[in-house]
């Protein structure tokens, strides 16, 4: 098999641009997902069954259906109601955010519920409201415990952003498919794209390990 | 100070407190004893609504906890609680553990709160631990910090839920010593404990609970030396 490096070099500017967009949409997805996820987690932990219900439904729907299907519905069904023509990047960010929010919510809930219930009792017995106790006592401890599973989720999200290529969002995978189509070659574009994804996820792994180490030494000074 | 009338509490089908009535005067030290499962921990936890109350009334400092209009957070600022398992906040230093509630709940400024916290730490003999984290403390030290943390809110009553039960035997003394001092200072206290020596020495009144009822209550000397009920006698013969 001859490997045509000229295809790789030809397309490298597009791959790099696509990589930038992949990083951008993933970052946006993670940030929005974190905020929504926390709110959904808190909603799901309400003691009122009727308040829990919508959050349960949300999590079940977004975890229980394929992201690809969600993206297609969002891009061709929902976003066109608000913008025309619908921008695939906007649809991709919305899809990734809503989808990751469901997973992140469950990660947060597990983290929060893993904190000994004596912590909440001690905080409440000192006169703190539920919200104060959450903010000052429970969440700071839970954050540390959710770092490893959150890192996992970030890596999954980064890879799943490749589904944006189906919506013609110009992220990394989109340019991989474009190169494959133009040269009718499989190995060069897809191996290159795979390597770039690998570099991204390994960097992320390294970053998360660093954060984890920092956090765990934080309160053992 | 505290008035409990016909207090009832169930966990599902299991009726833990059947009909508890008692009063506590200001500056009184009431010690609650009884076999495990008698409901004494549940009882003390009802006094600051860590357990929801199913029936009857608990009035603390003129405020009825079961009244929906009562702000439970306000009541709790006046009722300090010390737990069997300390429940210090592991992500905060000792000093921050003590100042957290005064700053965020009482709205005291940081400097003033820290000065007071240091004074309290001196009182429980742990001044040198101000910047340490709870993990580096022994059980007895943790419990003394927990007492200081509760006192920082300047409560009118202190509740102790088996404060020495999770401690190694050689650390029980240092915690009881702090509690004795507190009683001497005139704090109103309700103490659930298995430390009969403490009950006898420090208690103004001892309550014996069994099976969800208050079986008998009296001055320590009278209750320990001349129990009136068979169940009290049976219990005391096992623990004394």
CSV table of C-alpha atoms in Angstrom, one decimal:
chain,number,residue,atom,x,y,z
A,1,UNK,CA,0.0,0.0,0.0
A,2,UNK,CA,1.4,3.4,-0.9
A,3,UNK,CA,0.5,6.1,1.5
A,4,UNK,CA,0.0,9.5,-0.3
A,5,UNK,CA,1.4,12.1,2.2
A,6,UNK,CA,0.5,14.8,-0.4
A,7,UNK,CA,-3.2,14.3,0.5
A,8,UNK,CA,-2.4,14.8,4.1
A,9,UNK,CA,-0.3,17.9,3.5
A,10,UNK,CA,-2.9,19.3,1.0
A,11,UNK,CA,-5.7,19.0,3.5
A,12,UNK,CA,-3.8,19.9,6.6
A,13,UNK,CA,-5.0,23.5,6.8
A,14,UNK,CA,-8.6,22.2,6.6
A,15,UNK,CA,-7.9,19.5,9.2
A,16,UNK,CA,-6.4,22.1,11.6
A,17,UNK,CA,-9.4,24.4,11.0
A,18,UNK,CA,-11.7,21.5,11.6
A,19,UNK,CA,-9.8,20.6,14.8
A,20,UNK,CA,-10.3,24.2,16.0
A,21,UNK,CA,-14.0,23.9,15.5
A,22,UNK,CA,-14.1,20.4,17.1
A,23,UNK,CA,-12.4,21.9,20.2
A,24,UNK,CA,-14.8,24.9,20.1
A,25,UNK,CA,-18.0,23.0,19.9
A,26,UNK,CA,-16.9,20.4,22.4
A,27,UNK,CA,-15.9,23.2,24.9
A,28,UNK,CA,-19.2,24.9,24.4
A,29,UNK,CA,-21.0,21.6,24.7
A,30,UNK,CA,-19.2,20.8,28.0
A,31,UNK,CA,-19.7,24.2,29.5
A,32,UNK,CA,-23.4,24.4,28.7
A,33,UNK,CA,-23.8,20.8,29.6
A,34,UNK,CA,-22.1,21.4,33.0
A,35,UNK,CA,-24.5,24.2,33.9
A,36,UNK,CA,-27.6,22.4,32.6
A,37,UNK,CA,-26.4,19.1,34.1
A,38,UNK,CA,-26.1,20.6,37.6
A,39,UNK,CA,-29.5,22.2,37.4
A,40,UNK,CA,-31.0,18.9,36.2
A,41,UNK,CA,-29.2,17.0,39.0
A,42,UNK,CA,-30.6,19.3,41.6
A,43,UNK,CA,-34.1,19.1,40.1
A,44,UNK,CA,-34.0,15.4,40.1
A,45,UNK,CA,-33.0,15.3,43.7
A,46,UNK,CA,-36.0,17.3,44.8
A,47,UNK,CA,-38.1,15.6,47.5
A,48,UNK,CA,-41.2,16.4,45.5
A,49,UNK,CA,-42.1,13.7,43.0
A,50,UNK,CA,-43.8,16.1,40.6
A,51,UNK,CA,-40.7,18.3,40.4
A,52,UNK,CA,-38.5,15.3,39.8
A,53,UNK,CA,-40.7,14.0,37.0
A,54,UNK,CA,-39.7,16.3,34.2
A,55,UNK,CA,-36.0,15.9,35.0
A,56,UNK,CA,-36.4,12.2,35.0
A,57,UNK,CA,-38.1,12.3,31.6
A,58,UNK,CA,-35.4,14.6,30.2
A,59,UNK,CA,-32.6,12.3,31.3
A,60,UNK,CA,-34.3,9.2,30.0
A,61,UNK,CA,-35.0,10.7,26.6
A,62,UNK,CA,-31.5,12.1,26.1
A,63,UNK,CA,-29.7,9.0,27.4
A,64,UNK,CA,-32.1,6.6,25.8
A,65,UNK,CA,-32.0,7.8,22.2
A,66,UNK,CA,-29.0,8.0,19.8
A,67,UNK,CA,-27.2,11.3,19.6
A,68,UNK,CA,-27.3,11.1,15.8
A,69,UNK,CA,-31.1,10.9,15.9
A,70,UNK,CA,-31.2,13.9,18.3
A,71,UNK,CA,-28.9,15.9,16.1
A,72,UNK,CA,-31.0,15.3,13.0
A,73,UNK,CA,-34.2,16.2,14.8
A,74,UNK,CA,-32.6,19.3,16.2
A,75,UNK,CA,-31.0,20.4,13.0
A,76,UNK,CA,-33.8,19.7,10.5
A,77,UNK,CA,-36.8,19.9,12.8
A,78,UNK,CA,-36.3,22.3,15.7
A,79,UNK,CA,-33.6,24.9,14.8
A,80,UNK,CA,-35.3,25.8,11.5
A,81,UNK,CA,-38.2,27.1,13.6
A,82,UNK,CA,-35.9,29.8,15.0
A,83,UNK,CA,-33.4,30.4,12.3
A,84,UNK,CA,-33.3,30.1,8.6
A,85,UNK,CA,-31.3,28.6,7.1
A,86,UNK,CA,-30.3,26.7,10.2
A,87,UNK,CA,-26.6,26.8,11.1
A,88,UNK,CA,-25.1,23.3,11.6
A,89,UNK,CA,-22.7,24.6,14.2
A,90,UNK,CA,-25.5,26.0,16.3
A,91,UNK,CA,-27.4,22.7,16.0
A,92,UNK,CA,-24.3,20.7,16.9
A,93,UNK,CA,-23.6,22.8,20.0
A,94,UNK,CA,-27.3,22.5,21.1
A,95,UNK,CA,-27.3,18.8,20.5
A,96,UNK,CA,-24.0,18.1,22.3
A,97,UNK,CA,-25.1,20.4,25.2
A,98,UNK,CA,-28.5,18.8,25.7
A,99,UNK,CA,-27.1,15.3,25.3
A,100,UNK,CA,-24.1,15.7,27.6
A,101,UNK,CA,-26.3,17.5,30.2
A,102,UNK,CA,-28.3,14.3,30.8
A,103,UNK,CA,-25.1,12.3,31.4
A,104,UNK,CA,-23.5,15.1,33.5
A,105,UNK,CA,-26.6,15.4,35.6
A,106,UNK,CA,-26.3,11.7,36.6
A,107,UNK,CA,-22.6,12.2,37.3
A,108,UNK,CA,-23.4,15.2,39.6
A,109,UNK,CA,-26.2,13.4,41.3
A,110,UNK,CA,-24.0,10.4,42.1
A,111,UNK,CA,-21.3,12.7,43.4
A,112,UNK,CA,-23.7,14.7,45.6
A,113,UNK,CA,-25.4,11.7,47.0
A,114,UNK,CA,-22.0,10.1,47.8
A,115,UNK,CA,-21.4,12.8,50.3
A,116,UNK,CA,-22.2,11.5,53.8
A,117,UNK,CA,-25.6,12.8,54.9
A,118,UNK,CA,-24.1,13.9,58.2
A,119,UNK,CA,-22.5,16.8,56.2
A,120,UNK,CA,-25.9,18.1,55.2
A,121,UNK,CA,-27.2,17.6,58.8
A,122,UNK,CA,-24.3,19.4,60.3
A,123,UNK,CA,-24.7,22.3,57.9
A,124,UNK,CA,-28.5,22.5,58.5
A,125,UNK,CA,-28.1,22.2,62.3
A,126,UNK,CA,-25.9,25.4,62.1
A,127,UNK,CA,-28.8,27.3,60.6
A,128,UNK,CA,-27.8,27.1,57.0
A,129,UNK,CA,-30.6,26.9,54.4
A,130,UNK,CA,-30.6,23.9,52.0
A,131,UNK,CA,-29.1,26.2,49.3
A,132,UNK,CA,-26.3,27.5,51.5
A,133,UNK,CA,-25.5,23.9,52.7
A,134,UNK,CA,-25.3,22.8,49.1
A,135,UNK,CA,-23.2,25.7,48.0
A,136,UNK,CA,-20.8,25.8,50.9
A,137,UNK,CA,-20.6,22.3,52.1
A,138,UNK,CA,-21.9,19.6,49.7
A,139,UNK,CA,-20.9,20.8,46.2
A,140,UNK,CA,-17.3,21.7,47.0
A,141,UNK,CA,-16.8,18.1,48.2
A,142,UNK,CA,-18.8,16.6,45.4
A,143,UNK,CA,-16.9,18.4,42.7
A,144,UNK,CA,-13.7,16.5,43.7
A,145,UNK,CA,-15.5,13.2,43.4
A,146,UNK,CA,-17.0,13.9,40.0
A,147,UNK,CA,-13.8,15.0,38.3
A,148,UNK,CA,-12.9,11.4,37.1
A,149,UNK,CA,-16.3,10.6,35.6
A,150,UNK,CA,-16.6,14.1,34.2
A,151,UNK,CA,-13.3,13.6,32.4
A,152,UNK,CA,-14.7,10.5,30.8
A,153,UNK,CA,-17.7,12.3,29.7
A,154,UNK,CA,-15.6,15.1,28.2
A,155,UNK,CA,-13.7,12.6,26.1
A,156,UNK,CA,-16.9,10.9,24.9
A,157,UNK,CA,-18.3,14.3,24.0
A,158,UNK,CA,-15.2,15.3,22.0
A,159,UNK,CA,-15.4,12.1,20.0
A,160,UNK,CA,-19.2,12.4,19.5
A,161,UNK,CA,-18.8,15.9,18.1
A,162,UNK,CA,-17.7,14.0,14.9
A,163,UNK,CA,-21.3,13.3,14.3
A,164,UNK,CA,-21.5,16.9,13.3
A,165,UNK,CA,-20.1,15.9,9.9
A,166,UNK,CA,-23.6,14.4,9.1
A,167,UNK,CA,-25.0,17.9,9.5
A,168,UNK,CA,-22.2,19.3,7.4
A,169,UNK,CA,-20.8,21.2,10.4
A,170,UNK,CA,-17.2,21.9,9.3
A,171,UNK,CA,-15.5,20.2,12.2
A,172,UNK,CA,-12.6,17.7,12.0
A,173,UNK,CA,-14.5,14.6,10.8
A,174,UNK,CA,-16.3,16.7,8.1
A,175,UNK,CA,-13.0,17.6,6.5
A,176,UNK,CA,-11.9,14.0,6.8
A,177,UNK,CA,-14.9,12.9,4.8
A,178,UNK,CA,-14.4,15.8,2.3
A,179,UNK,CA,-10.8,14.6,1.6
A,180,UNK,CA,-11.9,11.0,1.3
A,181,UNK,CA,-14.5,12.1,-1.2
A,182,UNK,CA,-12.3,14.3,-3.2
A,183,UNK,CA,-9.4,11.8,-3.6
A,184,UNK,CA,-11.5,8.6,-3.3
A,185,UNK,CA,-9.0,7.4,-0.7
A,186,UNK,CA,-9.7,5.9,2.7
A,187,UNK,CA,-6.5,5.6,4.7
A,188,UNK,CA,-4.8,9.0,4.4
A,189,UNK,CA,-7.7,11.2,5.5
A,190,UNK,CA,-9.2,8.9,8.1
A,191,UNK,CA,-5.9,7.8,9.7
A,192,UNK,CA,-5.0,11.5,9.9
A,193,UNK,CA,-8.3,12.5,11.4
A,194,UNK,CA,-8.1,9.5,13.9
A,195,UNK,CA,-4.6,10.6,15.0
A,196,UNK,CA,-5.7,14.2,15.6
A,197,UNK,CA,-8.7,12.9,17.7
A,198,UNK,CA,-6.3,10.7,19.6
A,199,UNK,CA,-4.0,13.7,20.3
A,200,UNK,CA,-6.9,15.7,21.5
A,201,UNK,CA,-8.3,13.0,23.8
A,202,UNK,CA,-4.9,12.1,25.2
A,203,UNK,CA,-4.2,15.8,26.0
A,204,UNK,CA,-7.6,15.9,27.7
A,205,UNK,CA,-6.8,12.8,29.7
A,206,UNK,CA,-3.5,14.4,30.8
A,207,UNK,CA,-5.3,17.6,31.7
A,208,UNK,CA,-7.9,15.8,33.7
A,209,UNK,CA,-5.3,13.8,35.6
A,210,UNK,CA,-3.5,17.0,36.4
A,211,UNK,CA,-6.7,18.6,37.8
A,212,UNK,CA,-7.5,15.5,39.7
A,213,UNK,CA,-4.1,15.5,41.4
A,214,UNK,CA,-4.3,19.1,42.2
A,215,UNK,CA,-7.7,18.7,43.8
A,216,UNK,CA,-6.8,15.7,45.9
A,217,UNK,CA,-3.7,17.4,47.3
A,218,UNK,CA,-5.6,20.5,47.9
A,219,UNK,CA,-6.9,19.8,51.3
A,220,UNK,CA,-4.1,17.7,52.7
A,221,UNK,CA,-1.6,20.5,53.2
B,1,UNK,CA,-36.5,26.9,77.4
B,2,UNK,CA,-37.6,23.7,75.7
B,3,UNK,CA,-41.1,22.3,76.0
B,4,UNK,CA,-42.0,19.0,74.4
B,5,UNK,CA,-45.7,17.9,74.3
B,6,UNK,CA,-46.9,14.5,73.1
B,7,UNK,CA,-44.2,14.2,70.6
B,8,UNK,CA,-44.7,11.3,68.1
B,9,UNK,CA,-42.4,10.1,65.4
B,10,UNK,CA,-42.6,7.1,63.1
B,11,UNK,CA,-40.4,5.7,60.4
B,12,UNK,CA,-42.9,4.1,58.1
B,13,UNK,CA,-44.8,1.5,60.2
B,14,UNK,CA,-42.2,1.6,63.0
B,15,UNK,CA,-43.3,4.0,65.8
B,16,UNK,CA,-40.1,5.2,67.4
B,17,UNK,CA,-41.4,7.9,69.7
B,18,UNK,CA,-44.8,7.1,71.1
B,19,UNK,CA,-45.7,10.0,73.4
B,20,UNK,CA,-42.9,12.1,74.7
B,21,UNK,CA,-43.6,15.1,77.0
B,22,UNK,CA,-40.9,16.9,78.9
B,23,UNK,CA,-39.6,20.4,79.7
B,24,UNK,CA,-36.1,21.7,80.0
B,25,UNK,CA,-35.4,24.8,82.1
B,26,UNK,CA,-32.7,27.4,81.2
B,27,UNK,CA,-29.2,26.3,82.3
B,28,UNK,CA,-30.4,22.8,83.0
B,29,UNK,CA,-28.4,19.8,82.0
B,30,UNK,CA,-30.6,16.9,81.0
B,31,UNK,CA,-29.0,13.5,80.3
B,32,UNK,CA,-31.0,11.0,78.3
B,33,UNK,CA,-30.1,7.3,78.7
B,34,UNK,CA,-31.6,4.1,77.5
B,35,UNK,CA,-30.9,0.9,75.6
B,36,UNK,CA,-30.2,1.2,71.8
B,37,UNK,CA,-33.4,1.4,69.8
B,38,UNK,CA,-35.2,3.2,72.7
B,39,UNK,CA,-35.6,6.3,70.5
B,40,UNK,CA,-33.3,8.6,72.4
B,41,UNK,CA,-31.3,9.7,69.3
B,42,UNK,CA,-34.4,10.2,67.3
B,43,UNK,CA,-35.8,12.2,70.2
B,44,UNK,CA,-32.9,14.6,70.3
B,45,UNK,CA,-32.9,14.9,66.5
B,46,UNK,CA,-36.5,16.0,66.6
B,47,UNK,CA,-35.6,18.9,68.8
B,48,UNK,CA,-34.0,20.7,65.9
B,49,UNK,CA,-36.2,19.1,63.2
B,50,UNK,CA,-33.4,16.9,61.7
B,51,UNK,CA,-36.3,14.5,61.8
B,52,UNK,CA,-39.8,15.6,60.7
B,53,UNK,CA,-42.2,15.4,63.6
B,54,UNK,CA,-45.3,13.3,63.1
B,55,UNK,CA,-47.3,14.6,66.1
B,56,UNK,CA,-47.3,16.8,69.1
B,57,UNK,CA,-45.3,20.0,69.7
B,58,UNK,CA,-41.8,21.0,70.3
B,59,UNK,CA,-41.5,24.6,71.6
B,60,UNK,CA,-38.0,26.1,71.8
B,61,UNK,CA,-37.5,29.5,73.3
B,62,UNK,CA,-41.1,30.4,72.6
B,63,UNK,CA,-41.2,29.1,69.0
B,64,UNK,CA,-43.2,26.1,68.0
B,65,UNK,CA,-41.2,24.0,65.6
B,66,UNK,CA,-44.2,22.2,64.2
B,67,UNK,CA,-45.9,25.5,63.3
B,68,UNK,CA,-45.5,26.0,59.6
B,69,UNK,CA,-44.8,29.7,60.1
B,70,UNK,CA,-41.8,29.1,62.2
B,71,UNK,CA,-38.5,29.6,60.3
B,72,UNK,CA,-36.7,26.5,61.2
B,73,UNK,CA,-33.3,27.9,60.1
B,74,UNK,CA,-33.7,30.7,62.7
B,75,UNK,CA,-34.5,28.3,65.4
B,76,UNK,CA,-31.5,26.1,64.5
B,77,UNK,CA,-29.1,29.1,64.9
B,78,UNK,CA,-30.1,29.0,68.6
B,79,UNK,CA,-29.8,25.2,69.0
B,80,UNK,CA,-26.3,23.8,68.7
B,81,UNK,CA,-25.9,20.2,67.8
B,82,UNK,CA,-23.0,17.8,68.3
B,83,UNK,CA,-23.1,14.5,66.4
B,84,UNK,CA,-21.7,11.1,67.2
B,85,UNK,CA,-19.6,11.2,64.0
B,86,UNK,CA,-18.5,14.8,64.4
B,87,UNK,CA,-19.5,15.7,60.8
B,88,UNK,CA,-16.7,18.3,60.4
B,89,UNK,CA,-16.4,19.7,56.9
B,90,UNK,CA,-13.3,17.9,55.5
B,91,UNK,CA,-12.7,20.5,52.8
B,92,UNK,CA,-12.3,23.3,55.3
B,93,UNK,CA,-9.6,24.1,57.8
B,94,UNK,CA,-10.5,23.9,61.5
B,95,UNK,CA,-10.8,27.7,61.6
B,96,UNK,CA,-13.1,27.8,58.5
B,97,UNK,CA,-15.2,25.0,59.9
B,98,UNK,CA,-16.0,27.2,62.9
B,99,UNK,CA,-16.4,30.5,61.0
B,100,UNK,CA,-18.4,29.2,58.1
B,101,UNK,CA,-21.9,29.5,59.7
B,102,UNK,CA,-21.3,32.7,61.7
B,103,UNK,CA,-20.1,34.4,58.5
B,104,UNK,CA,-22.7,33.0,56.1
B,105,UNK,CA,-25.7,32.6,58.4
B,106,UNK,CA,-25.2,35.3,61.0
B,107,UNK,CA,-23.5,37.7,58.6
B,108,UNK,CA,-20.7,38.5,61.0
B,109,UNK,CA,-17.6,39.9,59.3
B,110,UNK,CA,-14.7,37.5,58.7
B,111,UNK,CA,-12.2,39.1,61.1
B,112,UNK,CA,-14.6,39.2,64.0
B,113,UNK,CA,-15.7,35.6,63.3
B,114,UNK,CA,-12.1,34.4,63.2
B,115,UNK,CA,-11.2,36.2,66.5
B,116,UNK,CA,-14.2,34.5,68.1
B,117,UNK,CA,-13.3,31.1,66.6
B,118,UNK,CA,-9.7,31.4,68.0
B,119,UNK,CA,-11.1,32.2,71.4
B,120,UNK,CA,-13.4,29.1,71.2
B,121,UNK,CA,-10.5,27.0,70.0
B,122,UNK,CA,-8.5,28.1,73.0
B,123,UNK,CA,-11.4,27.2,75.2
B,124,UNK,CA,-11.4,23.6,73.9
B,125,UNK,CA,-7.6,23.5,74.0
B,126,UNK,CA,-6.9,23.3,70.3
B,127,UNK,CA,-5.5,26.7,69.5
B,128,UNK,CA,-2.6,25.2,67.6
B,129,UNK,CA,-4.9,23.4,65.2
B,130,UNK,CA,-6.6,26.4,63.6
B,131,UNK,CA,-5.1,26.0,60.2
B,132,UNK,CA,-5.1,22.2,60.2
B,133,UNK,CA,-7.6,20.1,58.3
B,134,UNK,CA,-10.0,17.7,60.1
B,135,UNK,CA,-8.4,14.6,58.6
B,136,UNK,CA,-5.2,15.3,60.6
B,137,UNK,CA,-7.1,15.4,64.0
B,138,UNK,CA,-7.8,12.6,66.4
B,139,UNK,CA,-11.4,11.7,67.2
B,140,UNK,CA,-11.4,13.5,70.5
B,141,UNK,CA,-9.9,16.6,68.8
B,142,UNK,CA,-12.5,16.5,66.1
B,143,UNK,CA,-15.3,16.3,68.6
B,144,UNK,CA,-13.9,19.3,70.5
B,145,UNK,CA,-13.8,21.3,67.3
B,146,UNK,CA,-17.4,20.2,66.6
B,147,UNK,CA,-18.4,21.6,69.9
B,148,UNK,CA,-16.5,24.9,69.2
B,149,UNK,CA,-18.2,25.0,65.8
B,150,UNK,CA,-21.6,24.7,67.4
B,151,UNK,CA,-20.8,27.3,70.1
B,152,UNK,CA,-19.7,29.8,67.5
B,153,UNK,CA,-23.3,30.4,66.7
B,154,UNK,CA,-23.9,31.4,70.3
B,155,UNK,CA,-26.7,28.9,70.8
B,156,UNK,CA,-29.1,29.0,73.7
B,157,UNK,CA,-29.3,25.2,73.9
B,158,UNK,CA,-26.8,22.5,73.0
B,159,UNK,CA,-27.8,19.1,71.9
B,160,UNK,CA,-25.3,16.2,72.2
B,161,UNK,CA,-26.2,13.0,70.3
B,162,UNK,CA,-23.9,10.4,71.8
B,163,UNK,CA,-20.8,12.6,71.5
B,164,UNK,CA,-18.4,10.1,72.8
B,165,UNK,CA,-19.7,6.8,71.3
B,166,UNK,CA,-17.4,6.9,68.3
B,167,UNK,CA,-14.3,7.7,70.3
B,168,UNK,CA,-11.4,5.6,71.4
B,169,UNK,CA,-11.7,5.1,75.2
B,170,UNK,CA,-8.7,7.3,76.0
B,171,UNK,CA,-10.3,10.2,74.2
B,172,UNK,CA,-13.6,10.2,75.9
B,173,UNK,CA,-12.3,12.1,78.9
B,174,UNK,CA,-11.1,15.2,77.0
B,175,UNK,CA,-14.5,15.6,75.3
B,176,UNK,CA,-16.5,15.1,78.6
B,177,UNK,CA,-14.2,17.6,80.2
B,178,UNK,CA,-15.2,20.3,77.6
B,179,UNK,CA,-18.8,19.4,78.2
B,180,UNK,CA,-18.5,19.7,81.9
B,181,UNK,CA,-16.9,23.1,81.6
B,182,UNK,CA,-19.8,24.1,79.3
B,183,UNK,CA,-22.3,23.0,81.9
B,184,UNK,CA,-20.5,24.9,84.5
B,185,UNK,CA,-20.7,28.0,82.3
B,186,UNK,CA,-24.5,27.7,82.5
B,187,UNK,CA,-25.3,26.3,79.1
B,188,UNK,CA,-28.6,24.6,78.7
B,189,UNK,CA,-27.8,21.1,77.5
B,190,UNK,CA,-29.5,17.9,76.5
B,191,UNK,CA,-27.1,15.0,76.3
B,192,UNK,CA,-27.8,11.5,74.9
B,193,UNK,CA,-25.0,9.3,76.2
B,194,UNK,CA,-23.9,6.0,77.6
B,195,UNK,CA,-21.5,7.7,80.0
B,196,UNK,CA,-23.2,7.0,83.3
B,197,UNK,CA,-20.4,8.7,85.2
B,198,UNK,CA,-21.0,11.9,83.3
B,199,UNK,CA,-24.8,11.7,83.8
B,200,UNK,CA,-24.3,11.3,87.5
B,201,UNK,CA,-21.7,14.0,87.9
B,202,UNK,CA,-23.0,16.7,85.5
B,203,UNK,CA,-26.6,16.0,84.9
B,204,UNK,CA,-29.3,18.0,86.8
B,205,UNK,CA,-31.8,15.4,85.7
B,206,UNK,CA,-31.6,12.0,84.0
B,207,UNK,CA,-34.2,10.7,81.7
B,208,UNK,CA,-34.5,7.0,81.1
B,209,UNK,CA,-36.1,6.1,77.8
B,210,UNK,CA,-37.2,2.7,76.5
B,211,UNK,CA,-39.3,1.6,73.6
B,212,UNK,CA,-40.3,5.1,72.6
B,213,UNK,CA,-41.5,6.3,76.0
B,214,UNK,CA,-39.9,8.2,78.9
B,215,UNK,CA,-40.0,5.5,81.5
B,216,UNK,CA,-38.6,7.5,84.4
B,217,UNK,CA,-36.9,10.8,85.1
B,218,UNK,CA,-35.3,12.1,88.3
B,219,UNK,CA,-32.2,13.6,89.8
B,220,UNK,CA,-29.2,11.5,88.9
B,221,UNK,CA,-28.6,10.3,92.4
B,222,UNK,CA,-32.2,9.3,92.9
B,223,UNK,CA,-32.5,7.6,89.5
B,224,UNK,CA,-29.2,5.7,89.7
B,225,UNK,CA,-29.5,4.6,93.4
B,226,UNK,CA,-33.2,4.1,93.7
B,227,UNK,CA,-34.8,3.4,90.3
B,228,UNK,CA,-38.6,3.0,90.6
B,229,UNK,CA,-39.4,1.0,87.5
B,230,UNK,CA,-38.4,-2.6,86.6
B,231,UNK,CA,-37.1,-1.6,83.2
B,232,UNK,CA,-34.9,1.1,84.6
B,233,UNK,CA,-33.6,-1.4,87.2
B,234,UNK,CA,-32.9,-4.0,84.5
B,235,UNK,CA,-31.1,-1.5,82.3
B,236,UNK,CA,-29.0,0.0,85.1
B,237,UNK,CA,-28.0,-3.4,86.4
B,238,UNK,CA,-26.5,-4.1,83.0
B,239,UNK,CA,-24.6,-0.8,82.5
B,240,UNK,CA,-23.5,0.1,86.0
